[in-house]
PDB file of C-alpha atoms in Angstrom:
ATOM      1  CA  UNK S   1      66.217  93.626 115.272  1.00  0.00           C
ATOM      2  CA  UNK S   2      67.765  95.627 112.473  1.00  0.00           C
ATOM      3  CA  UNK S   3      65.915  97.293 109.595  1.00  0.00           C
ATOM      4  CA  UNK S   4      68.053  97.097 106.481  1.00  0.00           C
ATOM      5  CA  UNK S   5      67.798  98.417 102.954  1.00  0.00           C
ATOM      6  CA  UNK S   6      67.399  95.574 100.493  1.00  0.00           C
ATOM      7  CA  UNK S   7      69.114  95.990  97.173  1.00  0.00           C
ATOM      8  CA  UNK S   8      67.568  94.412  94.103  1.00  0.00           C
ATOM      9  CA  UNK S   9      69.907  91.769  92.706  1.00  0.00           C
ATOM     10  CA  UNK S  10      70.022  89.758  89.510  1.00  0.00           C
ATOM     11  CA  UNK S  11      68.292  86.894  91.286  1.00  0.00           C
ATOM     12  CA  UNK S  12      65.239  88.893  92.348  1.00  0.00           C
ATOM     13  CA  UNK S  13      62.067  87.111  91.245  1.00  0.00           C
ATOM     14  CA  UNK S  14      59.010  89.276  90.599  1.00  0.00           C
ATOM     15  CA  UNK S  15      55.471  88.010  90.078  1.00  0.00           C
ATOM     16  CA  UNK S  16      53.704  90.251  87.555  1.00  0.00           C
ATOM     17  CA  UNK S  17      49.895  90.342  87.563  1.00  0.00           C
ATOM     18  CA  UNK S  18      48.532  92.663  84.850  1.00  0.00           C
ATOM     19  CA  UNK S  19      45.474  92.089  82.664  1.00  0.00           C
ATOM     20  CA  UNK S  20      46.646  94.122  79.674  1.00  0.00           C
ATOM     21  CA  UNK S  21      49.206  91.992  77.776  1.00  0.00           C
ATOM     22  CA  UNK S  22      51.052  94.974  76.268  1.00  0.00           C
ATOM     23  CA  UNK S  23      51.519  96.559  79.715  1.00  0.00           C
ATOM     24  CA  UNK S  24      52.517  93.203  81.227  1.00  0.00           C
ATOM     25  CA  UNK S  25      55.103  92.760  78.472  1.00  0.00           C
ATOM     26  CA  UNK S  26      56.488  96.272  79.039  1.00  0.00           C
ATOM     27  CA  UNK S  27      56.769  95.628  82.785  1.00  0.00           C
ATOM     28  CA  UNK S  28      58.433  92.250  82.178  1.00  0.00           C
ATOM     29  CA  UNK S  29      60.903  93.817  79.724  1.00  0.00           C
ATOM     30  CA  UNK S  30      61.742  96.552  82.247  1.00  0.00           C
ATOM     31  CA  UNK S  31      62.323  94.060  85.060  1.00  0.00           C
ATOM     32  CA  UNK S  32      64.424  91.773  82.870  1.00  0.00           C
ATOM     33  CA  UNK S  33      66.518  94.734  81.680  1.00  0.00           C
ATOM     34  CA  UNK S  34      67.270  95.386  85.373  1.00  0.00           C
ATOM     35  CA  UNK S  35      68.426  91.780  85.749  1.00  0.00           C
ATOM     36  CA  UNK S  36      65.332  90.528  87.566  1.00  0.00           C
ATOM     37  CA  UNK S  37      63.476  87.323  86.765  1.00  0.00           C
ATOM     38  CA  UNK S  38      59.784  87.535  85.906  1.00  0.00           C
ATOM     39  CA  UNK S  39      57.245  85.033  87.195  1.00  0.00           C
ATOM     40  CA  UNK S  40      54.168  85.082  84.975  1.00  0.00           C
ATOM     41  CA  UNK S  41      52.912  87.430  83.884  1.00  0.00           C
ATOM     42  CA  UNK S  42      49.394  86.447  84.924  1.00  0.00           C
ATOM     43  CA  UNK S  43      46.646  88.238  83.000  1.00  0.00           C
ATOM     44  CA  UNK S  44      43.620  87.170  85.051  1.00  0.00           C
ATOM     45  CA  UNK S  45      42.604  86.262  88.561  1.00  0.00           C
ATOM     46  CA  UNK S  46      42.381  82.585  87.555  1.00  0.00           C
ATOM     47  CA  UNK S  47      46.010  82.712  86.339  1.00  0.00           C
ATOM     48  CA  UNK S  48      47.248  84.790  89.296  1.00  0.00           C
ATOM     49  CA  UNK S  49      45.827  82.800  92.217  1.00  0.00           C
ATOM     50  CA  UNK S  50      47.750  79.542  91.562  1.00  0.00           C
ATOM     51  CA  UNK S  51      50.995  81.478  91.069  1.00  0.00           C
ATOM     52  CA  UNK S  52      50.404  83.534  94.223  1.00  0.00           C
ATOM     53  CA  UNK S  53      49.726  80.423  96.288  1.00  0.00           C
ATOM     54  CA  UNK S  54      52.651  78.261  95.193  1.00  0.00           C
ATOM     55  CA  UNK S  55      55.178  79.889  92.833  1.00  0.00           C
ATOM     56  CA  UNK S  56      58.635  80.839  94.075  1.00  0.00           C
ATOM     57  CA  UNK S  57      59.206  84.616  93.959  1.00  0.00           C
ATOM     58  CA  UNK S  58      60.408  87.461  96.191  1.00  0.00           C
ATOM     59  CA  UNK S  59      57.965  90.298  95.517  1.00  0.00           C
ATOM     60  CA  UNK S  60      54.902  90.956  93.352  1.00  0.00           C
ATOM     61  CA  UNK S  61      53.428  93.710  91.209  1.00  0.00           C
ATOM     62  CA  UNK S  62      49.612  93.455  91.232  1.00  0.00           C
ATOM     63  CA  UNK S  63      47.383  95.464  88.949  1.00  0.00           C
ATOM     64  CA  UNK S  64      44.277  96.147  91.043  1.00  0.00           C
ATOM     65  CA  UNK S  65      41.800  95.717  88.178  1.00  0.00           C
ATOM     66  CA  UNK S  66      42.044  92.476  86.218  1.00  0.00           C
ATOM     67  CA  UNK S  67      39.286  92.998  83.677  1.00  0.00           C
ATOM     68  CA  UNK S  68      36.098  92.891  85.739  1.00  0.00           C
ATOM     69  CA  UNK S  69      37.823  91.269  88.751  1.00  0.00           C
ATOM     70  CA  UNK S  70      40.081  92.782  91.401  1.00  0.00           C
ATOM     71  CA  UNK S  71      43.364  91.352  92.695  1.00  0.00           C
ATOM     72  CA  UNK S  72      42.757  91.750  96.442  1.00  0.00           C
ATOM     73  CA  UNK S  73      42.441  87.973  96.930  1.00  0.00           C
ATOM     74  CA  UNK S  74      45.911  87.634  95.384  1.00  0.00           C
ATOM     75  CA  UNK S  75      47.199  90.232  97.851  1.00  0.00           C
ATOM     76  CA  UNK S  76      45.626  88.273 100.715  1.00  0.00           C
ATOM     77  CA  UNK S  77      47.447  85.105  99.610  1.00  0.00           C
ATOM     78  CA  UNK S  78      50.728  87.006  99.423  1.00  0.00           C
ATOM     79  CA  UNK S  79      50.224  88.423 102.916  1.00  0.00           C
ATOM     80  CA  UNK S  80      49.688  84.888 104.240  1.00  0.00           C
ATOM     81  CA  UNK S  81      52.934  83.828 102.544  1.00  0.00           C
ATOM     82  CA  UNK S  82      54.687  86.942 103.909  1.00  0.00           C
ATOM     83  CA  UNK S  83      55.603  88.096 100.394  1.00  0.00           C
ATOM     84  CA  UNK S  84      55.628  91.857  99.792  1.00  0.00           C
ATOM     85  CA  UNK S  85      53.660  93.343  96.920  1.00  0.00           C
ATOM     86  CA  UNK S  86      52.860  96.630  95.239  1.00  0.00           C
ATOM     87  CA  UNK S  87      49.442  97.520  93.890  1.00  0.00           C
ATOM     88  CA  UNK S  88      49.593  98.969  90.380  1.00  0.00           C
ATOM     89  CA  UNK S  89      46.943 101.575  89.778  1.00  0.00           C
ATOM     90  CA  UNK S  90      46.028 104.335  87.402  1.00  0.00           C
ATOM     91  CA  UNK S  91      44.487 106.434  90.168  1.00  0.00           C
ATOM     92  CA  UNK S  92      43.374 106.677  93.764  1.00  0.00           C
ATOM     93  CA  UNK S  93      41.803 103.797  95.644  1.00  0.00           C
ATOM     94  CA  UNK S  94      38.146 102.940  95.272  1.00  0.00           C
ATOM     95  CA  UNK S  95      35.595 103.589  98.028  1.00  0.00           C
ATOM     96  CA  UNK S  96      34.808  99.845  97.740  1.00  0.00           C
ATOM     97  CA  UNK S  97      38.428  98.940  98.435  1.00  0.00           C
ATOM     98  CA  UNK S  98      38.824  96.615 101.440  1.00  0.00           C
ATOM     99  CA  UNK S  99      40.060  98.412 104.546  1.00  0.00           C
ATOM    100  CA  UNK S 100      43.059  96.075 104.733  1.00  0.00           C
ATOM    101  CA  UNK S 101      44.355  97.432 101.396  1.00  0.00           C
ATOM    102  CA  UNK S 102      43.820 101.164 101.944  1.00  0.00           C
ATOM    103  CA  UNK S 103      47.384 101.654 103.168  1.00  0.00           C
ATOM    104  CA  UNK S 104      49.013  99.133 100.840  1.00  0.00           C
ATOM    105  CA  UNK S 105      52.088 100.284  98.953  1.00  0.00           C
ATOM    106  CA  UNK S 106      51.162 101.478  95.435  1.00  0.00           C
ATOM    107  CA  UNK S 107      52.865 102.298  92.183  1.00  0.00           C
ATOM    108  CA  UNK S 108      50.976 104.830  90.095  1.00  0.00           C
ATOM    109  CA  UNK S 109      50.808 104.151  86.344  1.00  0.00           C
ATOM    110  CA  UNK S 110      52.532 105.221  84.213  1.00  0.00           C
ATOM    111  CA  UNK S 111      55.803 104.753  86.088  1.00  0.00           C
ATOM    112  CA  UNK S 112      59.476 105.041  85.206  1.00  0.00           C
ATOM    113  CA  UNK S 113      62.106 102.307  85.459  1.00  0.00           C
ATOM    114  CA  UNK S 114      63.656 104.129  88.433  1.00  0.00           C
ATOM    115  CA  UNK S 115      60.281 104.288  90.201  1.00  0.00           C
ATOM    116  CA  UNK S 116      59.786 100.536  89.726  1.00  0.00           C
ATOM    117  CA  UNK S 117      63.236  99.712  91.127  1.00  0.00           C
ATOM    118  CA  UNK S 118      62.854 102.092  94.057  1.00  0.00           C
ATOM    119  CA  UNK S 119      59.354 100.833  94.893  1.00  0.00           C
ATOM    120  CA  UNK S 120      60.448  97.181  94.758  1.00  0.00           C
ATOM    121  CA  UNK S 121      63.466  97.863  96.983  1.00  0.00           C
ATOM    122  CA  UNK S 122      61.262  99.764  99.441  1.00  0.00           C
ATOM    123  CA  UNK S 123      58.685  96.956  99.542  1.00  0.00           C
ATOM    124  CA  UNK S 124      61.369  94.341 100.179  1.00  0.00           C
ATOM    125  CA  UNK S 125      63.122  96.513 102.790  1.00  0.00           C
ATOM    126  CA  UNK S 126      59.864  97.170 104.613  1.00  0.00           C
ATOM    127  CA  UNK S 127      59.111  93.457 104.726  1.00  0.00           C
ATOM    128  CA  UNK S 128      62.460  92.408 106.185  1.00  0.00           C
ATOM    129  CA  UNK S 129      63.385  93.084 109.771  1.00  0.00           C
ATOM    130  CA  UNK S 130      65.716  90.316 110.893  1.00  0.00           C
ATOM    131  CA  UNK S 131      68.709  89.806 113.133  1.00  0.00           C
ATOM    132  CA  UNK S 132      71.767  89.154 110.980  1.00  0.00           C
ATOM    133  CA  UNK S 133      73.398  85.737 111.042  1.00  0.00           C
ATOM    134  CA  UNK S 134      76.790  85.311 112.685  1.00  0.00           C
ATOM    135  CA  UNK S 135      79.378  86.982 110.482  1.00  0.00           C
ATOM    136  CA  UNK S 136      76.788  88.822 108.363  1.00  0.00           C
ATOM    137  CA  UNK S 137      77.173  92.567 107.947  1.00  0.00           C
ATOM    138  CA  UNK S 138      74.009  94.076 109.513  1.00  0.00           C
ATOM    139  CA  UNK S 139      74.042  96.924 107.000  1.00  0.00           C
ATOM    140  CA  UNK S 140      73.814  94.618 104.004  1.00  0.00           C
ATOM    141  CA  UNK S 141      70.960  92.428 102.920  1.00  0.00           C
ATOM    142  CA  UNK S 142      69.868  90.841  99.704  1.00  0.00           C
ATOM    143  CA  UNK S 143      66.704  89.340  98.385  1.00  0.00           C
ATOM    144  CA  UNK S 144      68.082  85.888  99.214  1.00  0.00           C
ATOM    145  CA  UNK S 145      67.902  86.832 102.896  1.00  0.00           C
ATOM    146  CA  UNK S 146      64.230  87.678 102.434  1.00  0.00           C
ATOM    147  CA  UNK S 147      63.414  84.349 100.854  1.00  0.00           C
ATOM    148  CA  UNK S 148      65.108  82.382 103.615  1.00  0.00           C
ATOM    149  CA  UNK S 149      63.219  84.206 106.376  1.00  0.00           C
ATOM    150  CA  UNK S 150      59.620  83.784 105.288  1.00  0.00           C
ATOM    151  CA  UNK S 151      57.236  80.929 104.900  1.00  0.00           C
ATOM    152  CA  UNK S 152      56.570  80.141 101.288  1.00  0.00           C
ATOM    153  CA  UNK S 153      53.827  77.575 101.639  1.00  0.00           C
ATOM    154  CA  UNK S 154      50.322  78.846 102.195  1.00  0.00           C
ATOM    155  CA  UNK S 155      47.593  76.336 101.494  1.00  0.00           C
ATOM    156  CA  UNK S 156      44.265  78.139 101.117  1.00  0.00           C
ATOM    157  CA  UNK S 157      42.457  75.053 102.448  1.00  0.00           C
ATOM    158  CA  UNK S 158      44.319  75.152 105.761  1.00  0.00           C
ATOM    159  CA  UNK S 159      44.701  78.890 106.241  1.00  0.00           C
ATOM    160  CA  UNK S 160      42.320  81.262 107.998  1.00  0.00           C
ATOM    161  CA  UNK S 161      38.777  80.210 107.239  1.00  0.00           C
ATOM    162  CA  UNK S 162      39.954  76.800 105.974  1.00  0.00           C
ATOM    163  CA  UNK S 163      39.021  73.359 107.379  1.00  0.00           C
TER     164      UNK S 163
END
């Protein structure tokens, strides 16, 4: 299997989960200026969970704190769908943070446009480790390759702990 660097393309779809509307708007503007498409933004856990379970996107930016709730359940859904994500945070992890998220990729606020792009490319590259198709250059990959090589249908009722 070959590890390849994924380059962000104009078709990259990014789920944005951020409780502060002004920050969500700034993130969305930044992503759109880079040619990416924004899914959401979701401002609460109740808005984020349906998008995380069924929307079509390539990668996600998840603010850890959504008001008084945390976004770890959204991260769990994304892991089940094999969709990479970055945790957005203003500081270090909490001692109450689930063990499964302690080593999750993070983007420390405030961040620059270059940091966002680099972090998204790294998250997508880390997620993809595939054998290239016949005739495909093994050194090149795009987000479209990522979408075609992961399952995009996680039903919480039939997943782990479901019926």
